[in-house]
Structure formats: structure tokens, C-alpha cells
Amino acid sequence: MKKVFLTMASLLMMTLCYAQTEEELKAAQGAKKDSIAAIQGRVDALQGQIDALPGWKTGAFGTIGGNISGFNNWFAQGTPNNSTGNIGITVNGFANLKQEKFFWRNSLNVNLAWIKFDNEDDPTDDDSFQQATDVFSITSLYGRKLSEKWAVSALGEYRTTILNNFNDPGYLDLGVGFTWTPLTDLVVVIHPLNYNFVFADNDAIFNSSLGAKIVADYTRQVGKINFKSNLSAFQSYESSDLSNWTWINSFGYTLFSKIGVGFEFGLRNNRQEALNFATNNFVVGDPNPPTFDNLDNDLQSYWLLGLNYAF
């Protein structure tokens, strides 16, 4: 009985000691986390001061996503023998010049993707990689400062595809107006005088027009996180059918060194592109040929998830 009592007392003492040690370690860990947060806050504050200094600031980050697979005699699916592949690449880059009286901001966004599905039982199918996502845009904004947050500005923006139907369509916006920079990382362009040049083989659908241009761009790097959100909208004074907008969001998180995970998604509304697609896929004999009036203008979208590399 005495031995049992001593054993239980020893176990109780060990448990109390372990609990006390665990609490002490957690308390010490909490203090360390608070210290790390304070240090990171000071680092972020210094980075903000560095970003506010005049001169050139450049940077880029991108995402690479891909997978390949193969099936042999996998009878549960309709094509038991096949090989598939998916490859996607995005690049977001910027080169910004900031001076006391003016600024010049330049940005680039590229998103390319290829896919393939090879039915090995069908010798006539296409077994090559085919273009899936094709996005290219480049922007240049010059501003002459009126105050710390407002500037008179001029914008040039070009958007097209480069893998398929290069410059068909292609969009070139040239305009003047004002730029508002309420935050270091946020730029809002308000240009009431903008001409949207549209380049395309089908002049019956794609038309250039005068209108207003709105651009909002938020680009920031905080520690291991890279983030960019860009909204570009054109409102035609001639017709809403000639208006368009594109919103692209890119996110990167560094896991180790400069490698991490990245995610990008984009949304677009463009009635001219929707009508052109519907016209190209129109079945002769259909009593209702596509027009702007009966167009089913679905929201366009894409997304990519994969490995990320911060340049």
C-alpha cells in the first residue's frame, strides 16, 4: 500500500511539474511572439520610409502551375487510356519612378496557360498542348503633382493576346485627367478624356470610341506576402456596348527563400468580345443571329494556382 501511495504521489508531482513547465514555456513563447511582432512592425515602418524615398522602384513576382497525368486501362472512365497536362505561367512586374514634382509608373501583367488531353485510343485527336489562357497588358502612367495626393496625369494602356489572335482584338487607351494617390500603394486614375483604340479584323463589331477611363491599382509587399489588384474600366460616351472592364488579382506567399505559393484570378466584361465569339460560333440557319440586343454577355473569368517565385 505504501508503494502504491508513493507511486501515485510521484506521478502527481511529475504531472504538476510538467504542467508548470508547459505553462512557463507557453508564457515565454508568447513573449517571444510579441517581440517578433514588434520587430516586424518596425521593419514594415522602415520599409514604408524606403518606399517613400524618390527614385526608381522595381520588382516582379510570378506563378507557375502545372500537372501531368496518365491512365492505362482505367475502365471506370470513358477514355481508359489517356495522358493529360496543364501548364500555366503568370508574371507581374513594375518599374516606378518617384520624384518631388512628378511620377512615372509602369506595370506589366502576363498570364499564359496550355492544356492537352490525348485519347490514346483515338489516333485522330490532337495530342499537343493547346493555348488555354492568354492575357497580356502593359500600362504607363505619368503624373505631374498638384499636391501630395493629386496630380495631372496621362495614361497609356495596351491589352491583347499574344499566343492566339495577336492584336485581334487589341485595345490601346490614351487619355488625360487626374490621378489620386491616397495611400503609398494605392493609385486611382480618373481620366474623363480618353480614346479607346480597338484593333481587329472584324470592323463591324469592334469599334473605337471616346470615353472615360478609370484605373485602380493596389500593389504591396508585406514580409512574405506579395499582393496586386488592378481594375481597369472604360466607359464609352458613344454606347455602353463599346464599354469594357477587367479586374485582375494576384497573390503570392513565400514559403522559403523566394519560392512559395501563388494564386491569380481575373474577371472581365466586354460586349464586343462576347458578340464576336457568338458570331464566330453562329450556326447558319438559326433564326436569331447574335446582335448586341440579344447577346448573352456572360462574365469572363480565369484563375491559376501554383508555385510562386518572387524576383
mmCIF file of N, CA and C in Angstrom, residues 165-250:
data_model
loop_
_atom_site.group_PDB
_atom_site.id
_atom_site.type_symbol
_atom_site.label_atom_id
_atom_site.label_comp_id
_atom_site.label_asym_id
_atom_site.label_seq_id
_atom_site.Cartn_x
_atom_site.Cartn_y
_atom_site.Cartn_z
ATOM 1 N N ASN A 165 -4.366 35.017 -81.949
ATOM 2 C CA ASN A 165 -5.045 36.242 -82.404
ATOM 3 C C ASN A 165 -4.389 37.497 -81.841
ATOM 4 N N PHE A 166 -3.077 37.593 -82.009
ATOM 5 C CA PHE A 166 -2.378 38.772 -81.510
ATOM 6 C C PHE A 166 -2.952 40.034 -82.143
ATOM 7 N N ASN A 167 -3.299 40.992 -81.279
ATOM 8 C CA ASN A 167 -3.855 42.282 -81.695
ATOM 9 C C ASN A 167 -5.175 42.137 -82.460
ATOM 10 N N ASP A 168 -5.895 41.057 -82.224
ATOM 11 C CA ASP A 168 -7.194 40.840 -82.873
ATOM 12 C C ASP A 168 -8.144 40.149 -81.888
ATOM 13 N N PRO A 169 -8.708 40.888 -80.920
ATOM 14 C CA PRO A 169 -8.602 42.346 -80.804
ATOM 15 C C PRO A 169 -7.427 42.782 -79.933
ATOM 16 N N GLY A 170 -7.057 44.037 -80.117
ATOM 17 C CA GLY A 170 -6.098 44.708 -79.249
ATOM 18 C C GLY A 170 -6.689 46.046 -78.840
ATOM 19 N N TYR A 171 -6.413 46.476 -77.622
ATOM 20 C CA TYR A 171 -7.000 47.711 -77.099
ATOM 21 C C TYR A 171 -5.883 48.647 -76.639
ATOM 22 N N LEU A 172 -5.944 49.884 -77.114
ATOM 23 C CA LEU A 172 -4.988 50.906 -76.707
ATOM 24 C C LEU A 172 -5.769 52.095 -76.164
ATOM 25 N N ASP A 173 -5.588 52.368 -74.877
ATOM 26 C CA ASP A 173 -6.222 53.524 -74.248
ATOM 27 C C ASP A 173 -5.199 54.638 -74.097
ATOM 28 N N LEU A 174 -5.565 55.837 -74.569
ATOM 29 C CA LEU A 174 -4.735 57.030 -74.390
ATOM 30 C C LEU A 174 -5.638 58.129 -73.845
ATOM 31 N N GLY A 175 -5.250 58.694 -72.705
ATOM 32 C CA GLY A 175 -6.109 59.704 -72.120
ATOM 33 C C GLY A 175 -5.393 60.576 -71.119
ATOM 34 N N VAL A 176 -6.087 61.646 -70.704
ATOM 35 C CA VAL A 176 -5.553 62.586 -69.729
ATOM 36 C C VAL A 176 -6.628 62.874 -68.695
ATOM 37 N N GLY A 177 -6.161 63.294 -67.516
ATOM 38 C CA GLY A 177 -7.079 63.609 -66.433
ATOM 39 C C GLY A 177 -6.310 63.789 -65.148
ATOM 40 N N PHE A 178 -6.771 63.110 -64.110
ATOM 41 C CA PHE A 178 -6.178 63.276 -62.791
ATOM 42 C C PHE A 178 -5.883 61.918 -62.159
ATOM 43 N N THR A 179 -4.885 61.903 -61.288
ATOM 44 C CA THR A 179 -4.527 60.703 -60.533
ATOM 45 C C THR A 179 -4.533 61.028 -59.051
ATOM 46 N N TRP A 180 -5.153 60.138 -58.281
ATOM 47 C CA TRP A 180 -5.276 60.290 -56.832
ATOM 48 C C TRP A 180 -4.494 59.176 -56.158
ATOM 49 N N THR A 181 -3.605 59.534 -55.250
ATOM 50 C CA THR A 181 -2.806 58.543 -54.515
ATOM 51 C C THR A 181 -3.038 58.728 -53.017
ATOM 52 N N PRO A 182 -4.163 58.204 -52.502
ATOM 53 C CA PRO A 182 -4.462 58.378 -51.079
ATOM 54 C C PRO A 182 -3.525 57.602 -50.169
ATOM 55 N N LEU A 183 -2.953 56.503 -50.686
ATOM 56 C CA LEU A 183 -2.011 55.688 -49.937
ATOM 57 C C LEU A 183 -0.766 55.463 -50.779
ATOM 58 N N THR A 184 0.308 55.062 -50.135
ATOM 59 C CA THR A 184 1.564 54.825 -50.854
ATOM 60 C C THR A 184 1.393 53.749 -51.918
ATOM 61 N N ASP A 185 0.594 52.732 -51.628
ATOM 62 C CA ASP A 185 0.467 51.581 -52.524
ATOM 63 C C ASP A 185 -0.783 51.620 -53.394
ATOM 64 N N LEU A 186 -1.623 52.631 -53.235
ATOM 65 C CA LEU A 186 -2.885 52.715 -53.987
ATOM 66 C C LEU A 186 -2.856 53.887 -54.952
ATOM 67 N N VAL A 187 -3.173 53.599 -56.217
ATOM 68 C CA VAL A 187 -3.212 54.622 -57.263
ATOM 69 C C VAL A 187 -4.566 54.541 -57.963
ATOM 70 N N VAL A 188 -5.265 55.668 -58.019
ATOM 71 C CA VAL A 188 -6.570 55.734 -58.680
ATOM 72 C C VAL A 188 -6.483 56.758 -59.807
ATOM 73 N N VAL A 189 -6.728 56.298 -61.038
ATOM 74 C CA VAL A 189 -6.654 57.153 -62.225
ATOM 75 C C VAL A 189 -8.071 57.516 -62.655
ATOM 76 N N ILE A 190 -8.327 58.818 -62.819
ATOM 77 C CA ILE A 190 -9.634 59.305 -63.253
ATOM 78 C C ILE A 190 -9.407 60.185 -64.479
ATOM 79 N N HIS A 191 -9.668 59.622 -65.651
ATOM 80 C CA HIS A 191 -9.425 60.336 -66.911
ATOM 81 C C HIS A 191 -10.739 60.496 -67.687
ATOM 82 N N PRO A 192 -11.369 61.672 -67.601
ATOM 83 C CA PRO A 192 -12.628 61.892 -68.332
ATOM 84 C C PRO A 192 -12.438 62.026 -69.837
ATOM 85 N N LEU A 193 -11.205 62.261 -70.269
ATOM 86 C CA LEU A 193 -10.915 62.382 -71.699
ATOM 87 C C LEU A 193 -9.979 61.246 -72.097
ATOM 88 N N ASN A 194 -10.543 60.208 -72.714
ATOM 89 C CA ASN A 194 -9.774 59.013 -73.084
ATOM 90 C C ASN A 194 -10.318 58.448 -74.387
ATOM 91 N N TYR A 195 -9.395 58.070 -75.266
ATOM 92 C CA TYR A 195 -9.834 57.426 -76.514
ATOM 93 C C TYR A 195 -9.399 55.967 -76.483
ATOM 94 N N ASN A 196 -10.360 55.089 -76.719
ATOM 95 C CA ASN A 196 -10.147 53.646 -76.719
ATOM 96 C C ASN A 196 -10.008 53.157 -78.160
ATOM 97 N N PHE A 197 -8.749 52.968 -78.592
ATOM 98 C CA PHE A 197 -8.492 52.435 -79.931
ATOM 99 C C PHE A 197 -8.653 50.916 -79.890
ATOM 100 N N VAL A 198 -9.444 50.366 -80.798
ATOM 101 C CA VAL A 198 -9.661 48.926 -80.868
ATOM 102 C C VAL A 198 -9.151 48.441 -82.219
ATOM 103 N N PHE A 199 -8.225 47.462 -82.186
ATOM 104 C CA PHE A 199 -7.659 46.894 -83.403
ATOM 105 C C PHE A 199 -8.229 45.487 -83.582
ATOM 106 N N ALA A 200 -8.875 45.244 -84.732
ATOM 107 C CA ALA A 200 -9.474 43.936 -85.007
ATOM 108 C C ALA A 200 -9.785 43.824 -86.485
ATOM 109 N N ASP A 201 -9.831 42.564 -86.951
ATOM 110 C CA ASP A 201 -10.178 42.325 -88.356
ATOM 111 C C ASP A 201 -11.658 42.589 -88.621
ATOM 112 N N ASN A 202 -12.511 42.334 -87.626
ATOM 113 C CA ASN A 202 -13.952 42.495 -87.791
ATOM 114 C C ASN A 202 -14.357 43.907 -87.373
ATOM 115 N N ASP A 203 -14.368 44.825 -88.340
ATOM 116 C CA ASP A 203 -14.727 46.217 -88.056
ATOM 117 C C ASP A 203 -16.216 46.400 -87.802
ATOM 118 N N ALA A 204 -17.028 45.399 -88.165
ATOM 119 C CA ALA A 204 -18.467 45.518 -87.959
ATOM 120 C C ALA A 204 -18.833 45.380 -86.485
ATOM 121 N N ILE A 205 -17.979 44.725 -85.695
ATOM 122 C CA ILE A 205 -18.253 44.501 -84.275
ATOM 123 C C ILE A 205 -17.372 45.377 -83.402
ATOM 124 N N PHE A 206 -16.087 45.401 -83.689
ATOM 125 C CA PHE A 206 -15.135 46.150 -82.864
ATOM 126 C C PHE A 206 -15.006 47.579 -83.383
ATOM 127 N N ASN A 207 -15.270 48.533 -82.490
ATOM 128 C CA ASN A 207 -15.204 49.942 -82.859
ATOM 129 C C ASN A 207 -14.481 50.737 -81.782
ATOM 130 N N SER A 208 -13.696 51.714 -82.204
ATOM 131 C CA SER A 208 -13.037 52.632 -81.288
ATOM 132 C C SER A 208 -14.013 53.722 -80.874
ATOM 133 N N SER A 209 -13.786 54.330 -79.714
ATOM 134 C CA SER A 209 -14.696 55.380 -79.265
ATOM 135 C C SER A 209 -14.042 56.232 -78.189
ATOM 136 N N LEU A 210 -14.643 57.394 -77.974
ATOM 137 C CA LEU A 210 -14.212 58.319 -76.934
ATOM 138 C C LEU A 210 -14.988 58.038 -75.661
ATOM 139 N N GLY A 211 -14.306 58.139 -74.514
ATOM 140 C CA GLY A 211 -14.997 57.862 -73.267
ATOM 141 C C GLY A 211 -14.155 58.239 -72.065
ATOM 142 N N ALA A 212 -14.513 57.672 -70.914
ATOM 143 C CA ALA A 212 -13.805 57.933 -69.662
ATOM 144 C C ALA A 212 -13.072 56.671 -69.228
ATOM 145 N N LYS A 213 -11.907 56.860 -68.597
ATOM 146 C CA LYS A 213 -11.083 55.746 -68.152
ATOM 147 C C LYS A 213 -10.893 55.836 -66.634
ATOM 148 N N ILE A 214 -11.144 54.697 -65.973
ATOM 149 C CA ILE A 214 -10.935 54.588 -64.536
ATOM 150 C C ILE A 214 -9.993 53.406 -64.283
ATOM 151 N N VAL A 215 -8.919 53.640 -63.546
ATOM 152 C CA VAL A 215 -7.972 52.580 -63.176
ATOM 153 C C VAL A 215 -7.694 52.681 -61.682
ATOM 154 N N ALA A 216 -7.788 51.555 -60.995
ATOM 155 C CA ALA A 216 -7.425 51.489 -59.581
ATOM 156 C C ALA A 216 -6.429 50.355 -59.408
ATOM 157 N N ASP A 217 -5.252 50.672 -58.862
ATOM 158 C CA ASP A 217 -4.193 49.672 -58.711
ATOM 159 C C ASP A 217 -3.655 49.705 -57.285
ATOM 160 N N TYR A 218 -3.621 48.525 -56.675
ATOM 161 C CA TYR A 218 -3.075 48.395 -55.331
ATOM 162 C C TYR A 218 -2.009 47.304 -55.362
ATOM 163 N N THR A 219 -0.761 47.686 -55.145
ATOM 164 C CA THR A 219 0.367 46.746 -55.176
ATOM 165 C C THR A 219 1.146 46.890 -53.882
ATOM 166 N N ARG A 220 1.352 45.765 -53.189
ATOM 167 C CA ARG A 220 2.042 45.858 -51.906
ATOM 168 C C ARG A 220 2.780 44.566 -51.584
ATOM 169 N N GLN A 221 3.885 44.721 -50.893
ATOM 170 C CA GLN A 221 4.643 43.593 -50.367
ATOM 171 C C GLN A 221 4.820 43.797 -48.864
ATOM 172 N N VAL A 222 4.332 42.843 -48.099
ATOM 173 C CA VAL A 222 4.440 42.879 -46.644
ATOM 174 C C VAL A 222 5.070 41.576 -46.182
ATOM 175 N N GLY A 223 6.326 41.643 -45.755
ATOM 176 C CA GLY A 223 7.000 40.423 -45.328
ATOM 177 C C GLY A 223 7.078 39.406 -46.447
ATOM 178 N N LYS A 224 6.436 38.269 -46.240
ATOM 179 C CA LYS A 224 6.457 37.177 -47.210
ATOM 180 C C LYS A 224 5.300 37.240 -48.206
ATOM 181 N N ILE A 225 4.481 38.264 -48.113
ATOM 182 C CA ILE A 225 3.269 38.352 -48.933
ATOM 183 C C ILE A 225 3.444 39.387 -50.037
ATOM 184 N N ASN A 226 3.154 38.983 -51.284
ATOM 185 C CA ASN A 226 3.071 39.891 -52.424
ATOM 186 C C ASN A 226 1.618 39.926 -52.887
ATOM 187 N N PHE A 227 1.090 41.141 -53.088
ATOM 188 C CA PHE A 227 -0.312 41.263 -53.479
ATOM 189 C C PHE A 227 -0.464 42.372 -54.511
ATOM 190 N N LYS A 228 -1.297 42.103 -55.519
ATOM 191 C CA LYS A 228 -1.581 43.120 -56.535
ATOM 192 C C LYS A 228 -3.023 42.971 -56.998
ATOM 193 N N SER A 229 -3.737 44.082 -56.999
ATOM 194 C CA SER A 229 -5.104 44.116 -57.501
ATOM 195 C C SER A 229 -5.222 45.282 -58.466
ATOM 196 N N ASN A 230 -5.712 45.028 -59.680
ATOM 197 C CA ASN A 230 -5.800 46.065 -60.708
ATOM 198 C C ASN A 230 -7.158 46.018 -61.390
ATOM 199 N N LEU A 231 -7.877 47.125 -61.331
ATOM 200 C CA LEU A 231 -9.158 47.281 -62.022
ATOM 201 C C LEU A 231 -8.992 48.332 -63.102
ATOM 202 N N SER A 232 -9.294 47.960 -64.348
ATOM 203 C CA SER A 232 -9.197 48.878 -65.475
ATOM 204 C C SER A 232 -10.551 48.904 -66.194
ATOM 205 N N ALA A 233 -11.178 50.083 -66.225
ATOM 206 C CA ALA A 233 -12.522 50.199 -66.794
ATOM 207 C C ALA A 233 -12.577 51.347 -67.798
ATOM 208 N N PHE A 234 -13.301 51.115 -68.910
ATOM 209 C CA PHE A 234 -13.528 52.145 -69.922
ATOM 210 C C PHE A 234 -15.028 52.280 -70.137
ATOM 211 N N GLN A 235 -15.527 53.516 -69.995
ATOM 212 C CA GLN A 235 -16.947 53.799 -70.223
ATOM 213 C C GLN A 235 -17.073 54.667 -71.471
ATOM 214 N N SER A 236 -17.613 54.083 -72.533
ATOM 215 C CA SER A 236 -17.723 54.792 -73.805
ATOM 216 C C SER A 236 -18.835 55.840 -73.734
ATOM 217 N N TYR A 237 -18.550 57.029 -74.298
ATOM 218 C CA TYR A 237 -19.573 58.069 -74.395
ATOM 219 C C TYR A 237 -20.534 57.781 -75.558
ATOM 220 N N GLU A 238 -20.119 56.918 -76.487
ATOM 221 C CA GLU A 238 -20.936 56.628 -77.663
ATOM 222 C C GLU A 238 -22.009 55.588 -77.377
ATOM 223 N N SER A 239 -21.640 54.475 -76.741
ATOM 224 C CA SER A 239 -22.583 53.398 -76.459
ATOM 225 C C SER A 239 -22.017 52.503 -75.365
ATOM 226 N N SER A 240 -22.896 51.997 -74.497
ATOM 227 C CA SER A 240 -22.443 51.075 -73.452
ATOM 228 C C SER A 240 -21.957 49.756 -74.043
ATOM 229 N N ASP A 241 -22.361 49.450 -75.295
ATOM 230 C CA ASP A 241 -21.884 48.230 -75.948
ATOM 231 C C ASP A 241 -20.384 48.279 -76.215
ATOM 232 N N LEU A 242 -19.810 49.468 -76.235
ATOM 233 C CA LEU A 242 -18.385 49.636 -76.501
ATOM 234 C C LEU A 242 -17.566 49.785 -75.216
ATOM 235 N N SER A 243 -18.232 49.706 -74.059
ATOM 236 C CA SER A 243 -17.542 49.805 -72.774
ATOM 237 C C SER A 243 -16.966 48.449 -72.379
ATOM 238 N N ASN A 244 -16.000 48.448 -71.469
ATOM 239 C CA ASN A 244 -15.409 47.195 -71.002
ATOM 240 C C ASN A 244 -14.683 47.426 -69.684
ATOM 241 N N TRP A 245 -14.487 46.359 -68.929
ATOM 242 C CA TRP A 245 -13.678 46.426 -67.714
ATOM 243 C C TRP A 245 -12.995 45.091 -67.464
ATOM 244 N N THR A 246 -11.834 45.148 -66.822
ATOM 245 C CA THR A 246 -11.053 43.957 -66.456
ATOM 246 C C THR A 246 -10.518 44.145 -65.045
ATOM 247 N N TRP A 247 -10.670 43.110 -64.216
ATOM 248 C CA TRP A 247 -10.191 43.159 -62.830
ATOM 249 C C TRP A 247 -9.327 41.932 -62.581
ATOM 250 N N ILE A 248 -8.031 42.144 -62.299
ATOM 251 C CA ILE A 248 -7.077 41.052 -62.091
ATOM 252 C C ILE A 248 -6.471 41.156 -60.695
ATOM 253 N N ASN A 249 -6.451 40.027 -59.979
ATOM 254 C CA ASN A 249 -5.904 39.973 -58.621
ATOM 255 C C ASN A 249 -4.836 38.885 -58.555
ATOM 256 N N SER A 250 -3.674 39.237 -58.020
ATOM 257 C CA SER A 250 -2.554 38.294 -57.904
ATOM 258 C C SER A 250 -2.064 38.268 -56.463
#
